[in-house]
XYZ file of C-alpha atoms in Angstrom:
495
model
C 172.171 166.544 74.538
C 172.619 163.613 76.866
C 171.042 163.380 80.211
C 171.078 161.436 82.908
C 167.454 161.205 84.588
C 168.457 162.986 87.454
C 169.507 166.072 85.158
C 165.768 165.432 83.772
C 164.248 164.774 86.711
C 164.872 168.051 87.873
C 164.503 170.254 84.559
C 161.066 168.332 84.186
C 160.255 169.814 87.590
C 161.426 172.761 87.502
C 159.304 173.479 84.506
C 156.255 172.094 86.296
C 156.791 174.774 89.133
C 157.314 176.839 86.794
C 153.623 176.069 84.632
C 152.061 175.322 88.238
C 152.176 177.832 89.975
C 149.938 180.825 89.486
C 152.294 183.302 86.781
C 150.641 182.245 83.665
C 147.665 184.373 83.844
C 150.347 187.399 84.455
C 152.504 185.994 81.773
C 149.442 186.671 79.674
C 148.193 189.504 80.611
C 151.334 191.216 81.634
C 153.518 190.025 78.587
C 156.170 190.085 80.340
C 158.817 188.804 77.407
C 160.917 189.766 74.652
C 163.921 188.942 72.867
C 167.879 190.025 73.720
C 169.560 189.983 70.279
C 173.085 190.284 70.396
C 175.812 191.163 66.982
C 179.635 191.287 68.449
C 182.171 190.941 66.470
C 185.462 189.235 67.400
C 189.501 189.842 66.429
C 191.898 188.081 68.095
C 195.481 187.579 67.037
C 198.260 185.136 68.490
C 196.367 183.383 71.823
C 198.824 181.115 71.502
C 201.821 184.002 71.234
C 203.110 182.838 67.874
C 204.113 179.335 69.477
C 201.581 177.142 67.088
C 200.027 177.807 63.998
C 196.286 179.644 63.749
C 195.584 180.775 67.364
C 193.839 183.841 66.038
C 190.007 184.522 65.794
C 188.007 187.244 63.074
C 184.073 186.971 63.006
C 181.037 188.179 63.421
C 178.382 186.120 65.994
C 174.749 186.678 66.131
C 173.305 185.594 69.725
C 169.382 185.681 70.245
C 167.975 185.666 73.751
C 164.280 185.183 74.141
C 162.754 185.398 77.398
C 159.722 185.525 79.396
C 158.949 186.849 82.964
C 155.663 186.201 84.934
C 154.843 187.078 89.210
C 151.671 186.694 91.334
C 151.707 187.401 94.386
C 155.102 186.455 95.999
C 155.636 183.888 92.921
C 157.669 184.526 90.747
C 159.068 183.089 87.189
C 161.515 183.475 84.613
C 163.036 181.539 81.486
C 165.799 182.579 79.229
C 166.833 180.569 75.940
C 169.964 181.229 73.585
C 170.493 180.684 70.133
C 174.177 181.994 68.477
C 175.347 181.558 65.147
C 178.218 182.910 63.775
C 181.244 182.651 61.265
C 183.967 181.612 63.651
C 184.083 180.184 67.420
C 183.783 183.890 68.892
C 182.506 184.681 72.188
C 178.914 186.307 72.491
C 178.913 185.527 75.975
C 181.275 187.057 78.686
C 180.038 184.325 81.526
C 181.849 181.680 79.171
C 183.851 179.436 81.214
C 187.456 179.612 80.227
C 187.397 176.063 78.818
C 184.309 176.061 76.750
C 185.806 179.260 74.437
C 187.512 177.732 72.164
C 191.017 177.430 74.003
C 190.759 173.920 75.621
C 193.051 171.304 73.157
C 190.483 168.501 73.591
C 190.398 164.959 71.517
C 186.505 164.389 72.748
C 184.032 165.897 70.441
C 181.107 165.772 73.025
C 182.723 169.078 74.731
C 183.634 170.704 71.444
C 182.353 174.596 71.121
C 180.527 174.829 67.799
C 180.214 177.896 65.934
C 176.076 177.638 66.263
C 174.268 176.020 69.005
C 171.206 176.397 71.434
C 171.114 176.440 74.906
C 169.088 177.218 77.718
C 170.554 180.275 80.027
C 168.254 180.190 83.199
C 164.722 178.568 83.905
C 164.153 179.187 87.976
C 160.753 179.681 90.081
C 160.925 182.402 92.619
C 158.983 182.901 96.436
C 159.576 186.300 97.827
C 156.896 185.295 100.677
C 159.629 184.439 103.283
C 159.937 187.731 105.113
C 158.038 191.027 104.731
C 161.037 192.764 103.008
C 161.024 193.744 99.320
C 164.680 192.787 98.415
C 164.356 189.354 99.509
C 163.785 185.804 97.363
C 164.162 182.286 97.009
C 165.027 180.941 93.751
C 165.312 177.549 92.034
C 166.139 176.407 89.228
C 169.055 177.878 86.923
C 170.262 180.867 87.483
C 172.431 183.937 87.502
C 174.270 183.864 90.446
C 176.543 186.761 91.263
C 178.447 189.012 93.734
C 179.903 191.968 93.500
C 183.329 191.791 92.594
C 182.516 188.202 90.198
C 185.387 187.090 91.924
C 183.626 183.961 93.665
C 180.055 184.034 92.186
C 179.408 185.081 88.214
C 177.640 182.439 86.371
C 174.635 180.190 85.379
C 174.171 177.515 87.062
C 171.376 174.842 88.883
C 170.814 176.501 92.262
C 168.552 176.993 95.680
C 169.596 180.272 96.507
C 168.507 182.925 99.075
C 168.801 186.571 98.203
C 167.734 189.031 100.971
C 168.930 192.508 100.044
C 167.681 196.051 101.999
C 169.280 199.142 102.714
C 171.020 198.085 105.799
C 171.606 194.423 105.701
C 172.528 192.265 102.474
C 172.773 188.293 102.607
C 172.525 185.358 100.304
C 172.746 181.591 101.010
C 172.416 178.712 99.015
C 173.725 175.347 97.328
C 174.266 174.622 93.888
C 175.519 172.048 91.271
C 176.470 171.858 87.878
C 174.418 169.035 86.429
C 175.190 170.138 82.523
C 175.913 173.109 79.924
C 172.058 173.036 78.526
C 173.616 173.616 75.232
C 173.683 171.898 71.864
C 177.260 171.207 71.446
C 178.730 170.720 75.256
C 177.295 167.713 75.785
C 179.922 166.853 78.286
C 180.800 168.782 81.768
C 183.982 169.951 82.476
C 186.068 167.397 84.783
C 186.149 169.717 87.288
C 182.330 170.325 87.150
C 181.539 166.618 87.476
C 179.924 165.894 90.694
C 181.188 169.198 92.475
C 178.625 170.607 94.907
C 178.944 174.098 96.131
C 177.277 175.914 99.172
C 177.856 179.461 99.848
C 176.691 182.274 102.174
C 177.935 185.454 102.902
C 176.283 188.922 104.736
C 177.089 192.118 103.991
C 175.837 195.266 106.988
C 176.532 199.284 106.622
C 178.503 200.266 110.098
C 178.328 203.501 109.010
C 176.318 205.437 105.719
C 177.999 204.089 102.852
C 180.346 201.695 104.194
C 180.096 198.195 104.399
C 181.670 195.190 105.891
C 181.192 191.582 105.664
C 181.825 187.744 106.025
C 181.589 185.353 103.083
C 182.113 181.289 102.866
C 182.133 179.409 100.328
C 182.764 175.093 100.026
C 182.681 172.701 97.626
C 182.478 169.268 97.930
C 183.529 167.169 95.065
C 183.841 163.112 95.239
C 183.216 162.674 91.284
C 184.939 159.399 90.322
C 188.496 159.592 88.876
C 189.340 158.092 85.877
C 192.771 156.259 85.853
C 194.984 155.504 83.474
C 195.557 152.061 81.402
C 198.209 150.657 79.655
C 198.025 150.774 76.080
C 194.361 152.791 76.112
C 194.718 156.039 74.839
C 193.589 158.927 77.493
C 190.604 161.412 77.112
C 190.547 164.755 77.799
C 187.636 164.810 79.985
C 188.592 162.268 82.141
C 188.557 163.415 86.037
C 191.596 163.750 87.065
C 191.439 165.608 90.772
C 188.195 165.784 93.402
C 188.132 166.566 97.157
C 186.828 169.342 99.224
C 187.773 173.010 99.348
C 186.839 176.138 102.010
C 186.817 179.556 101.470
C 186.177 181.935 104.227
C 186.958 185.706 103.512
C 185.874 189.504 104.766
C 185.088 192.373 103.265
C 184.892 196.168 103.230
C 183.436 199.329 100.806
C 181.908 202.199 100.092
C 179.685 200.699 97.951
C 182.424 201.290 95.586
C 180.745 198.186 92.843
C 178.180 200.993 92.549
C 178.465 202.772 89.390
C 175.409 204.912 90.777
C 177.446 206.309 94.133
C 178.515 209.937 93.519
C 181.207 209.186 96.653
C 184.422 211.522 96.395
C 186.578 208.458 97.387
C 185.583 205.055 96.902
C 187.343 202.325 98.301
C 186.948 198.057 98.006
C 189.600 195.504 100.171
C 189.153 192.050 100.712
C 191.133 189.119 102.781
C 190.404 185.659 101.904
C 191.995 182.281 103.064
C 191.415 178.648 101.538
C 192.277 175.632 102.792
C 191.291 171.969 102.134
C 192.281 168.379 100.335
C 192.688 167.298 96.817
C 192.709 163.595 95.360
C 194.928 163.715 91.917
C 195.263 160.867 89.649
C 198.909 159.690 88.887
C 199.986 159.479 85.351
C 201.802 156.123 83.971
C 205.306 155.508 84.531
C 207.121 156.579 82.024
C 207.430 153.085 80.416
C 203.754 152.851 80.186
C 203.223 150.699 83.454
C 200.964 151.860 86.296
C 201.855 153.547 88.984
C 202.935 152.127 92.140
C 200.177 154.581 93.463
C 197.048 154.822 91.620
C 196.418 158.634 93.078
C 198.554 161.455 95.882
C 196.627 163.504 98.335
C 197.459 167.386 99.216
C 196.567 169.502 101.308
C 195.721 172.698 100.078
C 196.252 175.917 102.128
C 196.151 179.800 100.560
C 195.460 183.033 100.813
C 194.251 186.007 98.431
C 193.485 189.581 98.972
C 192.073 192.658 96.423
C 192.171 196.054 97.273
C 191.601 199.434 95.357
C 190.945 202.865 95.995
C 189.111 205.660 93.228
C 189.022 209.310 93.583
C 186.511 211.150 91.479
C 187.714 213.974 90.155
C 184.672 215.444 89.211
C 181.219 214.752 88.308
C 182.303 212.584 84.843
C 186.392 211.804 85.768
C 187.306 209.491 87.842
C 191.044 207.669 88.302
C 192.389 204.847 90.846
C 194.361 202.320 92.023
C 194.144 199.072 92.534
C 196.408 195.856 94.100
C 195.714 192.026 93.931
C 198.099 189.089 95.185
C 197.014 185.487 95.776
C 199.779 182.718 97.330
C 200.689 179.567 94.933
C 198.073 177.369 96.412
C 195.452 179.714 96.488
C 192.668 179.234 93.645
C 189.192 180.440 93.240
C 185.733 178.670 93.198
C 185.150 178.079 89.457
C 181.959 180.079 89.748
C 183.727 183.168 88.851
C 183.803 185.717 85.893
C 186.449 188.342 87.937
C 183.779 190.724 85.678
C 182.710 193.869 87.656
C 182.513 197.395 87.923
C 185.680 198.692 89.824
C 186.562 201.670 87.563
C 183.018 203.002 88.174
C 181.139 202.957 85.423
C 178.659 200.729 83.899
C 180.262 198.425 82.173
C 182.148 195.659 83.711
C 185.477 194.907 82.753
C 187.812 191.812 83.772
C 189.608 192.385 87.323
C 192.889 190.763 85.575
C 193.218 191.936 81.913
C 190.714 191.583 78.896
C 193.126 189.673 76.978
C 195.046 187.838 79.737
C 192.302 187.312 81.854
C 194.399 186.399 84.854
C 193.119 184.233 87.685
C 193.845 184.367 91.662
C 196.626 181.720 91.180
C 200.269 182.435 91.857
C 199.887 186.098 90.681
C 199.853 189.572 91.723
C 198.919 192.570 89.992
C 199.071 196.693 89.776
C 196.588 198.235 88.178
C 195.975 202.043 87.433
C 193.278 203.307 85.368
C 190.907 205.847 84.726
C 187.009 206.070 83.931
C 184.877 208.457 82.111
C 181.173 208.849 82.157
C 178.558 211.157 80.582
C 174.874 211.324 81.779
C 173.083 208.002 81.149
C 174.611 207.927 77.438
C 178.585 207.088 77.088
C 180.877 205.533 79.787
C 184.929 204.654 79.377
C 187.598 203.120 81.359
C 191.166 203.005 80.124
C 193.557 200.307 82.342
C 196.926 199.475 82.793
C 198.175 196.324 84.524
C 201.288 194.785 85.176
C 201.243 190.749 85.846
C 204.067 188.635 88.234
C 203.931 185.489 89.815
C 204.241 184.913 92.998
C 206.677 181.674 93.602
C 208.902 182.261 89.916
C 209.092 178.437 90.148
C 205.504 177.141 90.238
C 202.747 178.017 87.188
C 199.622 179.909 87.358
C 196.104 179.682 87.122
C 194.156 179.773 83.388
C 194.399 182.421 81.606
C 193.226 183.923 78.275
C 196.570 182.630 76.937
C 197.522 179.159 75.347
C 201.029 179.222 74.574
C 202.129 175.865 73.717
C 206.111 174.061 73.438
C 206.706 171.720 70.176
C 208.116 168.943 69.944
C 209.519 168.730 66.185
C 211.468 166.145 63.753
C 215.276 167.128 63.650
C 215.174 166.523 60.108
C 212.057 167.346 58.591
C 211.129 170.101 61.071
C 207.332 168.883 60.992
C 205.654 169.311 64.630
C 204.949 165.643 66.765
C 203.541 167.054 69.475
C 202.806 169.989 71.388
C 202.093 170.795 75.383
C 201.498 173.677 77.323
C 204.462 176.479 77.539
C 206.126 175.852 80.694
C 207.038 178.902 82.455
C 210.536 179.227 82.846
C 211.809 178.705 86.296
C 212.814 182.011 88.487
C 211.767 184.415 86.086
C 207.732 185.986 87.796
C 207.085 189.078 85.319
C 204.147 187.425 83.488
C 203.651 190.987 81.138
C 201.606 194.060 81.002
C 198.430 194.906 79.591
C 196.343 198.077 78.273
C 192.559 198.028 78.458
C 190.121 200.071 76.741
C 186.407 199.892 77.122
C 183.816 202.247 75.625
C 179.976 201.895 75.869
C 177.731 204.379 74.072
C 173.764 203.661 75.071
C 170.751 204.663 73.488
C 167.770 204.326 75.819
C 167.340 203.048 79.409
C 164.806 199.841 79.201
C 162.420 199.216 82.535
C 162.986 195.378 83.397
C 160.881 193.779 86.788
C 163.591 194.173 89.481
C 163.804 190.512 89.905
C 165.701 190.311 86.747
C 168.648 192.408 87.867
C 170.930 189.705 88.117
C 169.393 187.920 85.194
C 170.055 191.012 82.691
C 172.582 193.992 83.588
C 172.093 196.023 80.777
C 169.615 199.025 79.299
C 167.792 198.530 76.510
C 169.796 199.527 73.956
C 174.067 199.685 73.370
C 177.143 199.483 71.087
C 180.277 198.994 73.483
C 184.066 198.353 72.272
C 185.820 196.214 74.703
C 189.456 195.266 74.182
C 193.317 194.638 75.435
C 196.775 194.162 74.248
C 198.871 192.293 76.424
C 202.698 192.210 76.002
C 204.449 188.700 77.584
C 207.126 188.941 80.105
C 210.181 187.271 80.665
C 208.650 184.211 82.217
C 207.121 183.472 78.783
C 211.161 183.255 77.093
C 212.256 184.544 74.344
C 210.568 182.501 72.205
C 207.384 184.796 71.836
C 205.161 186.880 69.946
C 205.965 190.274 71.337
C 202.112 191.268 71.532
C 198.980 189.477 71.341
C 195.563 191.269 71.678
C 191.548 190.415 72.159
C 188.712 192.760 71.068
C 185.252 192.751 70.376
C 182.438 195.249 69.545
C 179.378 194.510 71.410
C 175.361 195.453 70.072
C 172.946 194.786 72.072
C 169.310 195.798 71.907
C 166.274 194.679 73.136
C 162.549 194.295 72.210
């Protein structure tokens, strides 16, 4: 894995915080570690919706997770590594960004997912020492970061961040950058990752028992260096194609419905958010292979987005609800997101937008009904149904767990020269519908320092089924598989 010596610079430090300061002796005589191991198995059939050939994934992956947790005092320390092997590209790992799982067409092999690799997850030093309040901490180093509804923050990632969590008043600040993947076969960032600082803050307060409101921000500055195109020299995949800077400022209100743990007859969740900014994109060659008269275009970027959902609980174990999403054409999210979280009410997260099309906040609206199940501390279920349009019928949409693809093919021989990405056909916004099921049975609830809770969300012990089947609309043609489905069973235990 190639570094540049900022990148170790700063792991090199990081691990001298973390081997400085005084957690050793409670590493020791704590023993604070163990070992995550992880079996899920993958099928997958027509990503691509029968438009190219393959596009369908069956395996089994084995992901090991050792890590080791140390505190003195207000210190604090934690590192987590990763090793996954497995019989096909399958995903062990539901914080995968969308274009390291397999589905990014690439021609550069340094950002090629492997099916076995090692990584690191987190390594980050903690002071809780700032203020006399228990739910409050200071981290650097890399790290989960995360809010509630994963729809800005739910990743790994270098960060300084500021937690500060109590009964009344919740708050986090803090700036972060990602400076590579830590893992054996991404060598490469993502363009868009290149040289793209984020800072973020947002405060949550209860106005009355159980109900909160709040303000969140989030901007990121990226001035990464474009790469342009030549004539003659064939392009790369990773090249940067877009930077500039983008603002997010949004508000919030609940009843603490992200809660799995609120017994609440009604729960409720709505959000506002507007975006604005600039954007720097690289123009392609003329179509005779010259240059552009203008090496790049500015935009100006201005959007909106808003979630909002309502659950009634039925009884102690039923619950059902509602819930409503819409973001304008411009709008898009902060790349830190998962859209992972736990709006049916149960335990297990499940994707805001579809576990097989894994929608984004782009040019789309959805409806969503569904209804959850849970028993005791042992089983939990949510069955969803969602129905996906765009917004403008004439502009695309965000990525999306679906790579549909157009050929271009020899009149005579029939054989395939070249493929690109399905366009959408103009006018036509019903993107498709979707059915989600996800069932967790658990076997034991495991005692973790409460400084890991974003780190590891999970009891000891589970086997969960997690799946979708997503039927295209008409804005995919006629062309098209008529369903395409993801699933994967999920074992996780922990020593």
């Amino acid at each position: 894995m190639k570094l540049n010596p900022f990148v170790k610079a700063g792991i090199g430090l990081t691990f001298a915080l973390l081997w400085s300061c005084p957690t050793l002796a409670a590493l020791t005589e704590d023993k604070n570690f163990g070992l995550e191991v992880k079996v899920t198995g993958q099928s997958e059939d027509d990503r691509d919706l029968g438009t190219a050939s393959g596009g369908d994934v069956s395996g089994v992956g084995l992901d090991l997770r050792p890590w080791v947790y140390g505190e003195s005092g207000a210190w604090s320390a934690y590192a987590m590594g990763q090793a996954v092997t497995s019989t096909d590209i399958i995903e062990t790992d539901t914080l995968q960004q969308s274009d390291s799982d397999g589905t990014q067409t690439t021609d550069n092999g340094d950002r090629k997912t492997k099916k076995n690799y090692l990584a690191m997850r987190e390594f980050w030093v903690g002071y809780s020492g700032l203020t006399p309040y228990p739910g409050e901490i200071l981290k650097l180093g890399r790290q989960r970061l995360r809010n509630d509804d994963g729809q800005w923050r739910d990743t790994n990632i270098e960060a300084l961040n500021w937690t500060f969590d109590t009964t009344l008043l919740r708050a986090n600040a803090g700036i972060a950058e990602r400076f590579s993947e830590y893992r054996t076969d991404l060598k490469e960032l993502a363009p868009k990752d290149e040289d793209r600082l984020h800072v973020f803050g947002d405060v949550a307060t209860q106005w009355s028992p159980g109900n909160w409101v709040g303000i969140r921000g989030h901007h990121t500055h990226d001035d990464g260096k474009l790469d342009y195109p030549e004539p003659g020299v064939a392009g790369d995949s990773l090249d940067k194609k877009q930077n500039g800077d983008i603002s997010w400022l949004g508000l919030t209100a609940d009843s603490d419905a992200y809660n799995w743990r609120n017994t609440n007859t009604v729960n409720y969740w709505g959000s506002i958010t507007g975006m604005s900014g600039d954007t720097d994109t690289v123009n392609p060659l003329n179509a005779d292979g010259t240059r552009p008269t203008e090496a790049k275009r500015g935009e100006d970027l201005n959007g909106w987005a808003t979630d909002i959902g309502l659950r009634l609980r039925l009884d102690p174990q039923w619950q059902v609800g509602a819930a409503y999403a819409r973001a304008s054409a411009e709008y898009e999210q902060t790349g830190l997101e998962s859209n992972r979280s736990n709006y049916t009410g149960t335990r297990s997260r499940v994707h805001r937008f579809g576990e097989a099309f894994r929608g984004e906040m782009n040019n789309m609206q959805t409806a969503t009904l569904f209804g959850s199940w849970m028993l005791n501390d042992e089983y939990d279920a949510s069955l969803i149904y969602h129905k996906f349009w765009r917004v403008d019928g004439n502009k695309p949409v965000g990525s999306n767990g679906i790579n549909a693809v157009e050929n271009n093919t020899d009149d005579v021989t029939g054989a395939i020269l070249s493929s690109t990405s399905l366009p959408l056909e103009d006018g036509n916004k019903d993107l498709g519908q979707e059915m989600d099921l996800v069932v967790t049975k658990y076997f034991k609830q495991g005692l973790l320092p409460a400084s890991l809770s974003q780190s590891i969300d999970e009891p000891s012990a589970l086997v969960r089924f997690r799946g979708g089947v997503f039927k295209p609309g008409d804005a995919y043609g006629k062309e098209v598989d008529s369903y395409m489905h993801r699933a994967f069973v999920d074992v996780v235990w922990r020593f």
